[in-house]
XYZ file of C-alpha atoms in Angstrom:
783
model
C 39.338 95.598 74.764
C 41.266 98.747 73.838
C 38.845 99.567 71.010
C 35.833 99.253 73.348
C 37.485 101.607 75.787
C 38.239 104.227 73.126
C 34.617 104.715 71.986
C 33.188 106.013 75.307
C 36.182 108.298 75.644
C 35.652 109.703 72.116
C 31.936 110.273 72.783
C 32.710 112.036 76.060
C 35.137 114.366 74.316
C 32.492 115.213 71.642
C 29.932 116.066 74.306
C 32.490 118.200 76.105
C 33.317 120.146 72.902
C 29.589 120.581 72.130
C 28.823 121.930 75.600
C 31.843 124.230 75.439
C 30.759 125.718 72.062
C 27.155 125.979 73.258
C 28.239 127.855 76.398
C 30.448 130.249 74.443
C 27.645 130.914 71.937
C 25.051 131.717 74.578
C 27.444 133.747 76.701
C 28.126 135.943 73.646
C 24.455 136.166 72.713
C 23.461 137.376 76.177
C 26.447 139.679 76.761
C 26.269 143.448 76.500
C 28.793 145.505 74.547
C 31.595 146.151 76.982
C 34.639 148.390 76.669
C 37.407 149.346 79.056
C 39.179 152.690 79.449
C 41.911 153.978 81.716
C 40.999 156.917 83.885
C 42.506 160.358 83.246
C 43.036 159.734 79.509
C 42.750 162.703 77.155
C 39.416 163.933 75.826
C 38.627 162.536 72.401
C 40.132 159.113 73.142
C 38.299 156.445 71.137
C 36.773 153.758 73.347
C 35.426 151.431 70.646
C 33.405 151.223 67.445
C 29.720 150.737 68.263
C 28.633 150.401 64.618
C 31.066 147.536 64.060
C 30.231 145.788 67.338
C 26.482 146.068 66.715
C 26.879 144.814 63.159
C 25.419 148.028 61.697
C 26.385 149.952 58.647
C 28.035 153.271 59.466
C 25.389 155.197 57.571
C 22.632 153.516 59.606
C 23.720 155.380 62.740
C 23.012 158.778 61.210
C 19.999 157.711 59.155
C 18.283 156.011 62.102
C 19.202 158.705 64.627
C 21.550 156.809 66.939
C 21.939 158.563 70.263
C 22.963 158.045 73.870
C 20.041 158.417 76.269
C 21.338 160.714 79.011
C 19.964 162.099 82.222
C 20.337 165.605 83.598
C 24.166 165.506 83.961
C 26.589 166.083 81.118
C 27.530 162.742 79.499
C 31.088 161.422 79.516
C 30.878 159.885 76.055
C 29.746 160.818 72.563
C 29.191 158.821 69.362
C 30.756 159.913 66.065
C 27.936 159.676 63.510
C 30.407 159.396 60.621
C 32.347 156.291 61.627
C 30.330 154.957 64.611
C 33.180 155.302 67.118
C 32.508 155.933 70.808
C 34.886 158.591 72.143
C 35.536 160.319 75.454
C 33.858 163.716 75.715
C 35.371 164.836 79.024
C 38.116 163.570 81.333
C 37.121 160.895 83.868
C 38.460 160.626 87.397
C 37.603 157.130 88.543
C 37.822 158.126 92.209
C 35.300 160.895 91.635
C 32.884 158.712 89.684
C 33.043 155.443 91.658
C 34.866 156.315 94.896
C 35.968 152.922 96.253
C 33.605 150.824 94.144
C 35.295 148.166 92.024
C 34.900 147.455 89.240
C 33.965 150.996 88.144
C 31.302 150.593 85.457
C 29.504 153.323 83.500
C 26.301 151.992 81.936
C 25.135 153.688 78.766
C 21.649 153.324 77.363
C 21.643 153.922 73.599
C 18.738 154.144 71.176
C 18.265 153.699 67.438
C 15.190 155.506 66.079
C 13.084 154.463 63.085
C 12.596 151.656 63.986
C 13.291 151.927 67.672
C 15.985 149.705 69.212
C 17.596 149.898 72.646
C 21.197 148.736 73.211
C 23.235 148.804 76.421
C 26.921 149.625 76.495
C 29.098 149.162 79.569
C 32.404 151.034 79.883
C 34.733 149.882 82.634
C 37.007 152.632 83.988
C 40.351 151.085 84.811
C 42.222 152.540 87.752
C 45.746 153.928 87.430
C 48.091 154.562 90.292
C 47.565 158.316 90.520
C 47.269 158.645 94.324
C 49.709 158.062 97.176
C 48.687 156.659 100.565
C 47.909 159.406 103.089
C 47.580 159.057 106.874
C 44.924 161.130 108.640
C 47.586 162.522 111.012
C 51.218 163.267 110.470
C 51.903 162.296 114.071
C 50.161 159.761 116.314
C 50.693 159.642 120.089
C 50.137 156.368 121.947
C 50.369 155.520 125.606
C 51.271 151.898 126.343
C 51.599 150.473 129.781
C 54.773 148.817 130.674
C 52.760 145.818 131.639
C 51.938 145.152 128.032
C 53.043 141.651 127.264
C 54.699 140.562 124.052
C 51.994 140.041 121.476
C 49.846 142.941 122.712
C 48.105 144.551 119.779
C 47.236 148.193 119.204
C 45.204 149.238 116.187
C 46.645 152.253 114.384
C 45.018 154.713 112.076
C 45.001 153.330 108.558
C 46.236 155.328 105.623
C 43.813 156.113 102.837
C 44.459 155.608 99.154
C 41.593 156.457 96.728
C 42.962 153.950 94.239
C 41.583 150.428 94.204
C 42.799 146.953 93.451
C 46.516 146.504 93.185
C 47.026 150.296 93.355
C 45.442 150.513 96.815
C 47.430 150.010 100.043
C 48.980 146.572 100.016
C 51.093 146.521 103.190
C 52.642 148.600 106.030
C 56.264 148.884 107.084
C 57.538 149.969 110.495
C 60.912 151.528 111.116
C 63.486 149.137 112.597
C 63.258 148.731 116.405
C 63.470 145.910 118.931
C 60.175 146.415 120.762
C 57.466 146.672 118.105
C 56.433 145.239 114.812
C 53.463 145.877 112.540
C 50.802 143.455 111.302
C 48.043 144.061 108.763
C 44.376 143.308 109.362
C 42.182 142.926 106.292
C 38.789 144.526 106.519
C 35.991 145.263 104.087
C 37.083 148.855 103.647
C 40.839 148.210 103.488
C 43.923 147.083 105.368
C 44.368 148.242 108.984
C 47.841 148.430 110.570
C 48.157 146.703 113.967
C 51.043 147.631 116.238
C 52.237 144.484 118.006
C 54.524 144.423 121.027
C 57.274 141.912 120.410
C 59.302 142.563 123.544
C 58.285 143.572 127.061
C 58.527 147.267 127.806
C 60.483 148.776 130.650
C 59.569 152.396 131.408
C 62.594 152.757 133.703
C 64.898 151.807 130.814
C 63.108 153.572 127.901
C 60.051 155.746 128.635
C 59.187 156.595 125.003
C 59.584 155.315 121.476
C 59.482 157.232 118.155
C 58.506 155.027 115.218
C 57.951 155.750 111.529
C 55.023 153.859 109.957
C 55.052 153.638 106.145
C 52.069 152.605 103.941
C 52.876 151.206 100.488
C 50.545 150.588 97.532
C 50.965 147.990 94.771
C 52.142 150.272 92.003
C 55.329 149.819 90.039
C 57.068 151.762 91.333
C 55.096 151.773 94.568
C 53.871 155.009 96.148
C 54.013 155.512 99.873
C 52.937 157.687 102.798
C 54.320 157.976 106.334
C 53.241 158.995 109.817
C 55.250 159.298 113.050
C 54.121 157.243 116.055
C 55.089 158.658 119.417
C 54.691 155.898 122.084
C 54.693 156.860 125.743
C 55.185 153.964 128.203
C 52.851 154.179 131.196
C 52.789 152.542 134.449
C 50.909 149.321 135.042
C 47.225 149.029 134.151
C 47.183 145.432 133.174
C 43.476 144.688 132.518
C 41.699 145.868 129.397
C 37.895 146.197 129.165
C 36.042 143.121 127.935
C 32.766 143.231 125.974
C 29.983 141.035 127.265
C 28.968 139.746 123.776
C 31.098 138.370 121.019
C 28.927 139.774 118.253
C 26.685 142.844 118.162
C 24.050 142.991 115.412
C 21.154 145.454 115.095
C 18.433 146.136 112.537
C 16.974 149.587 112.050
C 14.464 150.977 109.561
C 15.635 153.612 107.173
C 14.337 157.120 107.918
C 14.454 156.321 111.650
C 14.122 159.609 113.588
C 17.260 161.222 114.986
C 18.041 160.332 118.581
C 16.542 156.868 118.570
C 18.669 154.196 120.365
C 19.719 151.392 118.056
C 21.757 149.140 120.331
C 23.724 149.286 123.581
C 27.185 147.791 124.010
C 28.586 146.875 127.413
C 32.135 146.160 128.513
C 33.668 145.492 131.958
C 37.160 145.991 133.435
C 38.496 143.914 136.353
C 40.757 146.718 137.491
C 39.808 148.921 140.372
C 39.300 152.628 140.569
C 39.873 154.692 137.519
C 41.621 151.793 135.839
C 38.316 149.901 135.941
C 36.000 152.687 134.771
C 35.052 152.116 131.121
C 34.237 154.774 128.554
C 33.063 154.165 124.979
C 34.013 155.832 121.725
C 34.182 155.206 118.036
C 37.289 153.674 116.625
C 39.892 156.063 115.339
C 39.647 154.577 111.873
C 35.926 155.253 111.480
C 34.782 156.768 108.194
C 33.531 160.341 108.465
C 30.264 159.400 106.756
C 29.491 156.950 109.550
C 30.280 159.584 112.180
C 27.667 161.840 110.583
C 25.000 159.135 110.849
C 25.602 157.584 114.302
C 26.524 158.718 117.801
C 27.512 156.819 120.993
C 27.037 157.693 124.630
C 30.499 157.464 126.153
C 29.128 156.455 129.571
C 26.265 154.071 128.718
C 27.447 152.651 125.404
C 24.073 153.439 123.696
C 24.410 153.765 119.908
C 21.866 156.310 118.564
C 20.834 157.706 115.176
C 22.432 161.030 114.389
C 21.582 161.533 110.703
C 19.179 160.333 108.021
C 19.538 156.661 107.176
C 18.824 155.691 103.563
C 18.665 152.054 102.516
C 19.151 153.036 98.881
C 22.544 154.581 99.707
C 23.879 151.824 101.957
C 22.171 148.815 103.511
C 24.825 147.814 106.092
C 27.348 149.569 108.331
C 30.294 148.120 110.316
C 30.998 150.377 113.287
C 34.150 150.030 115.360
C 33.443 150.665 119.065
C 36.323 151.159 121.501
C 35.949 150.498 125.224
C 38.730 152.169 127.238
C 39.397 152.309 130.991
C 40.413 155.409 132.884
C 43.725 154.065 134.072
C 46.880 156.122 133.901
C 47.730 154.079 130.851
C 44.200 153.262 129.631
C 43.590 149.960 127.994
C 41.291 149.761 125.002
C 39.261 146.959 123.470
C 37.662 147.178 120.024
C 34.392 145.593 118.986
C 32.654 145.690 115.618
C 28.943 146.420 115.677
C 27.038 145.530 112.503
C 24.015 147.721 111.719
C 21.681 146.475 108.973
C 19.304 149.002 107.425
C 15.782 147.722 106.741
C 14.128 149.061 103.608
C 10.827 150.943 103.923
C 8.649 152.118 101.060
C 9.874 155.704 100.937
C 10.588 156.140 97.227
C 7.833 156.797 94.711
C 8.222 155.159 91.313
C 9.933 157.358 88.736
C 8.439 157.424 85.227
C 10.765 158.236 82.354
C 9.628 158.638 78.751
C 12.568 157.160 76.871
C 11.337 157.814 73.334
C 8.208 159.702 72.382
C 6.387 160.431 69.102
C 4.133 163.361 70.031
C 2.268 163.140 66.710
C 0.718 159.992 65.226
C -1.311 159.694 61.976
C -4.989 158.954 62.425
C -4.762 155.940 60.082
C -2.228 154.176 62.330
C -3.091 150.541 62.944
C -3.852 149.269 66.457
C -0.589 148.280 68.104
C 1.416 151.227 66.765
C 4.086 152.305 69.291
C 3.681 155.875 70.527
C 6.295 155.997 73.298
C 8.687 153.855 75.338
C 8.181 154.146 79.086
C 10.816 153.279 81.693
C 9.766 152.979 85.372
C 12.265 152.859 88.241
C 11.772 152.467 92.016
C 14.822 152.781 94.263
C 13.227 150.569 96.926
C 13.837 146.833 97.035
C 11.650 143.744 97.253
C 7.938 144.374 97.052
C 8.578 148.065 97.723
C 10.379 148.236 94.404
C 7.916 146.081 92.439
C 6.014 148.471 90.145
C 2.776 148.036 88.223
C 2.254 150.537 85.411
C -1.177 151.426 83.969
C -2.688 154.025 81.668
C -6.002 155.858 81.945
C -8.929 154.070 80.286
C -10.540 157.106 78.645
C -8.246 157.029 75.626
C -7.403 154.551 72.845
C -3.961 153.644 74.239
C -2.602 150.824 76.366
C 0.703 149.698 77.864
C 2.455 146.502 76.837
C 5.393 145.145 78.900
C 8.831 144.847 77.346
C 11.325 142.006 77.663
C 13.294 144.125 80.100
C 11.877 144.651 83.586
C 10.031 147.918 84.202
C 10.062 148.800 80.499
C 6.725 149.380 78.739
C 5.528 150.409 75.296
C 2.619 152.832 74.924
C 0.678 151.565 71.881
C -2.658 152.262 70.226
C -5.410 149.777 71.042
C -8.073 150.957 68.569
C -8.322 153.057 65.388
C -7.955 156.837 65.716
C -10.127 159.544 64.175
C -8.763 163.089 64.197
C -12.166 164.486 63.230
C -13.636 163.114 66.481
C -10.697 163.939 68.752
C -7.473 165.615 67.519
C -5.447 165.342 70.747
C -5.221 163.091 73.801
C -3.809 163.756 77.255
C -2.506 160.339 78.287
C -1.855 159.860 82.011
C 0.573 157.056 82.911
C 0.286 155.806 86.509
C 2.974 153.786 88.319
C 2.179 152.046 91.634
C 4.546 149.968 93.750
C 3.601 146.936 95.874
C 4.652 148.433 99.210
C 2.399 148.893 102.232
C 1.095 151.493 101.929
C 1.740 151.683 98.174
C 3.244 154.790 96.608
C 2.124 156.061 93.224
C 3.254 158.598 90.660
C 1.790 159.938 87.461
C 3.077 161.432 84.239
C 0.939 162.999 81.527
C 1.990 163.224 77.896
C 0.165 164.884 75.021
C -0.400 162.819 71.873
C -1.479 164.773 68.795
C -3.413 162.907 66.084
C -2.245 164.179 62.691
C -4.696 164.460 59.832
C -5.033 162.002 56.941
C -7.164 162.773 53.905
C -9.975 160.343 54.703
C -13.014 162.617 54.246
C -14.292 163.770 50.891
C -15.943 167.199 50.493
C -19.650 167.459 51.322
C -22.041 169.978 49.818
C -24.417 171.879 52.073
C -27.328 170.885 49.783
C -27.873 168.037 47.364
C -29.277 168.762 44.912
C -29.190 172.567 44.565
C -32.202 174.295 43.019
C -31.937 177.896 41.832
C -34.489 180.232 40.244
C -32.908 182.835 37.987
C -34.668 185.652 36.205
C -34.068 185.960 32.515
C -32.229 188.965 31.128
C -29.538 188.671 33.813
C -26.348 190.735 33.619
C -23.547 188.766 31.831
C -20.472 188.282 34.031
C -22.386 188.705 37.290
C -22.690 185.965 39.921
C -26.067 184.268 39.539
C -25.825 181.654 42.307
C -23.279 179.853 44.472
C -22.566 176.352 45.809
C -20.678 175.561 48.985
C -18.900 172.428 50.224
C -16.989 171.665 53.406
C -14.401 169.062 54.393
C -13.938 167.594 57.896
C -10.189 167.172 57.314
C -7.531 169.753 58.193
C -5.106 172.066 56.371
C -4.535 171.119 52.721
C -6.768 168.087 53.091
C -9.674 170.485 53.712
C -8.732 173.044 51.026
C -11.501 172.719 48.417
C -11.530 173.737 44.761
C -14.600 173.704 42.519
C -15.108 173.021 38.830
C -18.075 172.407 36.552
C -18.258 168.960 35.046
C -18.396 169.212 31.262
C -18.868 165.965 29.366
C -19.341 167.501 25.886
C -22.938 166.283 25.443
C -25.241 168.495 23.418
C -27.631 168.687 26.353
C -24.896 170.166 28.569
C -23.659 172.793 26.136
C -25.208 175.427 28.376
C -22.335 174.766 30.828
C -19.950 176.339 28.319
C -21.588 179.670 29.192
C -21.023 179.144 32.922
C -17.864 179.776 34.907
C -17.237 178.886 38.553
C -14.834 180.482 41.003
C -12.623 177.555 42.001
C -12.058 179.000 45.476
C -15.514 180.023 46.729
C -18.002 178.244 44.395
C -19.573 181.420 42.946
C -21.056 180.670 39.513
C -21.060 183.346 36.805
C -23.208 183.347 33.649
C -21.362 184.659 30.592
C -24.579 185.456 28.656
C -28.162 186.452 29.337
C -30.780 183.793 29.894
C -33.854 183.927 27.652
C -36.931 182.226 29.055
C -38.492 182.054 25.645
C -35.488 180.005 24.438
C -34.506 178.051 27.582
C -36.733 177.426 30.585
C -34.649 175.041 32.675
C -31.337 173.195 32.600
C -29.198 170.983 34.815
C -25.462 170.611 35.333
C -23.007 169.176 37.887
C -20.363 170.784 40.098
C -17.396 168.772 41.401
C -15.616 169.722 44.658
C -12.061 168.370 45.090
C -9.817 168.701 48.161
C -6.044 169.287 48.044
C -4.987 166.105 49.838
C -2.717 163.406 48.458
C -4.417 161.525 46.957
C -7.258 164.027 46.557
C -10.908 163.145 47.189
C -13.884 164.639 45.355
C -17.645 164.778 45.435
C -20.262 166.187 43.091
C -23.668 167.786 43.298
C -26.509 168.262 40.839
C -27.583 171.862 40.175
C -31.094 172.426 38.780
C -31.706 175.895 37.337
C -35.142 177.272 36.468
C -35.420 180.452 34.376
C -38.104 182.865 35.550
C -39.988 184.771 32.849
C -39.661 188.560 32.728
C -41.879 190.915 30.807
C -39.302 191.630 28.164
C -41.420 191.272 25.009
C -43.853 193.929 23.875
C -47.081 192.955 22.108
C -46.797 192.561 18.321
C -49.712 193.738 16.142
C -50.589 191.105 13.532
C -53.606 192.911 12.108
C -53.832 195.538 10.862
C -50.553 194.939 9.133
C -47.634 197.192 9.960
C -46.115 199.464 7.340
C -43.513 202.169 7.811
C -43.240 201.261 11.509
C -46.925 201.663 12.384
C -49.944 199.328 12.224
C -52.771 200.998 10.313
C -55.727 199.612 8.429
C -58.856 200.925 6.572
C -62.278 199.309 6.963
C -65.346 200.265 4.785
C -68.793 199.428 6.109
C -72.297 200.282 4.760
C -73.982 203.179 6.428
C -77.134 201.186 6.973
C -75.613 198.515 9.285
C -77.303 197.885 12.582
C -75.889 198.128 16.063
C -73.513 195.284 16.971
C -72.088 195.004 13.491
C -68.515 193.608 13.523
C -66.339 196.211 11.931
C -63.009 194.387 12.299
C -60.795 192.618 14.801
C -57.359 193.738 15.986
C -55.048 190.752 16.282
C -51.814 190.726 18.352
C -49.540 188.284 20.226
C -46.903 188.459 22.993
C -43.879 186.120 23.156
C -44.032 186.125 26.999
C -46.199 183.671 28.894
C -48.638 183.854 31.764
C -49.706 187.315 32.815
C -46.772 188.772 30.922
C -48.366 187.471 27.690
C -52.031 188.148 28.553
C -53.124 190.998 26.283
C -55.817 193.602 26.907
C -57.278 195.949 24.275
C -58.524 199.491 24.877
C -59.541 202.509 22.803
C -56.936 205.142 23.217
C -58.458 207.543 20.711
C -61.866 207.568 18.928
C -63.713 210.290 16.974
C -67.142 209.366 18.347
C -67.500 207.298 21.477
C -71.167 206.607 20.753
C -70.545 204.824 17.474
C -67.926 202.151 18.178
C -67.095 199.785 20.972
C -63.987 197.576 21.589
C -64.020 194.183 23.294
C -61.304 194.361 25.960
C -60.251 190.742 25.640
C -60.817 189.844 21.951
C -59.971 193.093 20.196
C -63.268 193.068 18.191
C -64.602 196.440 17.068
C -68.369 196.607 16.781
C -70.920 199.374 16.111
C -72.824 200.608 19.135
C -75.758 202.048 17.208
C -77.024 202.631 13.686
C -75.507 205.423 11.679
C -77.453 208.617 10.885
C -77.222 211.095 8.063
C -75.388 213.484 10.341
C -72.583 211.090 11.255
C -69.303 211.753 9.538
C -68.264 209.431 6.752
C -64.806 208.632 8.204
C -63.759 207.757 11.726
C -60.321 207.152 13.232
C -59.852 204.620 16.013
C -56.499 204.223 17.864
C -56.351 200.914 19.776
C -53.853 200.354 22.631
C -52.706 196.748 23.167
C -50.800 196.070 26.462
C -49.783 193.007 28.451
C -50.354 192.314 32.162
C -46.752 192.333 33.369
C -45.744 194.211 36.520
C -44.283 196.778 34.201
C -46.594 196.391 31.222
C -45.460 196.817 27.637
C -47.803 198.012 24.862
C -48.326 198.626 21.151
C -50.883 200.679 19.194
C -52.856 200.095 16.001
C -54.890 202.579 13.977
C -58.116 201.601 12.222
C -59.798 204.033 9.761
C -63.540 203.274 9.368
C -65.211 204.671 6.241
C -68.989 204.756 5.837
C -70.216 204.096 2.280
C -73.602 203.813 0.679
C -74.916 200.304 0.429
C -74.390 200.013 -3.334
C -70.809 201.166 -3.054
C -70.342 198.835 -0.194
C -71.499 195.846 -2.222
C -69.253 196.854 -5.114
C -66.357 197.490 -2.853
C -67.003 194.316 -0.965
C -66.232 192.242 -4.008
C -62.969 194.063 -4.555
C -62.234 194.009 -0.875
C -63.038 190.371 -0.488
C -60.496 189.603 -3.143
C -57.995 191.787 -1.402
C -58.916 190.237 1.929
C -58.268 186.842 0.499
C -54.755 187.955 -0.296
C -54.399 189.635 3.062
C -55.859 186.625 4.763
C -53.397 184.445 2.996
C -50.513 186.614 4.214
C -51.875 186.798 7.737
C -52.447 183.078 7.761
C -48.858 182.524 6.663
C -47.540 184.738 9.490
C -49.768 183.048 12.035
C -48.704 179.605 10.916
C -45.009 180.554 11.132
C -45.433 182.110 14.587
C -47.603 179.334 15.911
C -45.253 176.714 14.499
C -42.257 178.358 16.159
C -43.973 178.501 19.524
C -45.162 174.898 19.182
C -41.671 173.690 18.275
C -40.226 175.583 21.260
C -42.843 174.010 23.527
C -42.139 170.501 22.193
C -38.379 170.991 22.582
C -38.877 172.106 26.203
C -41.031 169.047 26.939
C -38.462 166.713 25.317
C -35.588 168.302 27.276
C -37.497 167.906 30.553
C -38.310 164.289 29.759
C -34.714 163.584 28.781
C -33.354 165.295 31.930
C -35.646 163.444 34.343
C -36.131 160.088 32.666
C -32.766 159.349 31.064
C -29.463 158.603 32.802
C -25.917 158.458 31.632
C -24.527 155.250 33.093
C -20.953 156.210 32.333
C -21.199 159.567 34.095
C -23.120 158.146 37.022
C -20.574 155.449 37.674
C -17.564 157.670 37.273
C -18.470 161.070 38.639
C -22.032 161.330 39.999
C -24.121 159.774 42.666
C -27.070 157.848 41.240
C -30.415 159.738 41.464
C -33.704 157.868 41.690
C -36.685 159.088 39.726
C -40.235 157.890 40.027
C -40.616 157.400 36.230
C -43.606 159.775 35.919
C -43.679 161.784 32.740
C -43.823 165.391 33.850
C -46.485 167.471 32.036
C -46.104 170.680 33.997
C -43.375 173.052 35.114
C -43.516 174.742 38.516
C -42.009 178.116 39.328
C -41.520 179.889 42.611
C -41.765 183.621 42.986
C -41.606 184.951 46.538
C -44.104 182.979 48.639
C -46.179 181.868 45.594
C -45.739 178.990 43.203
C -47.052 178.935 39.642
C -47.647 176.001 37.367
C -47.609 176.218 33.588
C -50.302 173.784 32.576
C -50.413 174.075 28.787
C -51.349 176.241 25.841
C -54.777 177.677 25.102
C -56.244 180.172 22.665
C -57.023 183.678 23.885
C -60.625 184.603 24.472
C -62.405 185.571 21.302
C -60.087 183.813 18.876
C -61.715 183.079 15.583
C -60.941 179.709 14.090
C -61.698 179.123 10.474
C -61.186 175.618 9.128
C -57.596 175.375 7.975
C -56.745 178.921 9.144
C -55.840 180.177 12.645
C -56.491 183.906 12.925
C -55.333 184.425 16.543
C -51.644 184.201 17.545
C -52.056 185.166 21.179
C -50.685 181.820 22.435
C -49.792 181.609 26.145
C -49.820 179.397 29.224
C -52.568 179.858 31.747
C -51.142 180.546 35.192
C -52.738 178.926 38.215
C -51.891 179.927 41.780
C -51.098 176.831 43.844
């Protein structure tokens, strides 16, 4: 039986211990940090160690920016960043801070930045006995009728002591006498002394009494204050006024206009004459603040509003009303009237930005906290219930916090500084009163730049036409890129991509200004050597990490008339081309004397040669074909014609500024027999000359042909081949149609020209195995 009885008892004890531990645990978990401090202590007094009580490392306070969130007034406390201690910054007078409120609590809101945390610290200011009781008057005169019976009570003026608790007034003491004693009445605002008659008065025996009333507080040692009470004994007025109601209660809205009647009290007196006439007044112990707010009509007993009533300051007042008769020794009756203040919606919500990051990176994820918003409404009930919203024309929203009227302003969608660099966010707070009151607060949120845009070229690809024979070191063309980012992220530098391929060796003769994209050629271009080339320019911004982009630059060399015609026949010697031709005197008109052969390294019109006679001894004998350079007889020779004639032929091209060369042909007339004899010798010599000329023509023609083939191969390679490694690493892939290009187009002003292939000049003579004309050029067609 005893064992069965022990088990339930043991289980009950276990449950009791469990509940006790559980209650202690949760009470600690939900408690705020609380310290206590005596008033009037010296500045610099340490209240407590916040770092230790929050479980934080001392260095975390400074690194995370621990601070006390203060309002407009100077704070009482400060945190030492080095050791985390909370110390007093300026002296505190509890009576000044809390008046008669007990306990006196100072609530501190503290914040840790990065990441943001809010902690609440409560400091209780403990009262010390630094004030003595003080009576409003040093002397109080009372008139008491001799008819006052033992037990009659007269309320006296209470002493005031700003201290609270045990240091406030605890009791009153009356000087020793046989007629009066003192009792204490406890009220909400303190202890009130009541003078009580303990023995019937006899004016004929003693007409006055001088008493000393002493108020004592609860200090050790106790402090005290005294007042003299002069009591004059009056003749009989033995009926005091009586109020008609036991309790008087009134409700009045705050902000009620001055002069409005709140309530009317009424008292009657059974005495006759002046002893029965009742007048009303406030009790002598009334607080001065109440006297500033209310007034009473001494004849009617109407209580009216005298000042501005504010529910947020005080929601209830206890007013002592005295009804006195007009007897020789007036009798007085006290009645407490309770006035309750009804709240109206007269306070707009107050918006406070507790913590604010005015700049946020554009790559912040949705849900990133921008600011902490605290909303407060001094009204109560629905009048103090606040709904907080944010304008819809921005990518931000408000999320409620665990604490009432606390909100977080967070991003609700991705940001893009290039679209909008700054937002004006309007926060609106609206209470639930009728009618509702609203308030607004606008904050500026700047979106900081992130390097998320690579440079972009104004053209892609670039195509430039450059005349040959340019000035080395001069700017020949320029590329330009822009970046939508800001500051260093938009600062662009340029460089030419050089991969070391043989085809891109031309880029070694190009330099680019890294700041503005101007491209300089370090040597002259020669159309006859290079007609077109391609390279790539890379633009890189200065962000971290940097972004880059590239562009293809196509360059076409425009031909200039920079090559003068070269005379191939007659052969040049000693710097001049001169030849001798012997023909029989008996030849007929139209006989071919000889043919002047020349070529020009330029192409098109710049290489199109024209022949003309600059000097001739007899214009009637010889004629020159303008296009072929053939010299023929115009008529038959006569006996009177001279035996030797000199012809100077001018050969010039068709360039805008034409270049020319001259050749001299000496024509000798011989008799037919001499001509046949000389023809054998000459034919042998011509075979040798022809061999030499043929050799020169073959070398020249071969060089031009090789140059043409190389140009075609380069064009094919540039347009039809791709470097997979370069494309994947540096360049954007370019699509070609796969057509083998057989022509090259050029632009000059508003005209375009197409080089369509080689052809022989008009009048060229082709002998099997030997090419006698070297005037090799491209025909130029106007498109």
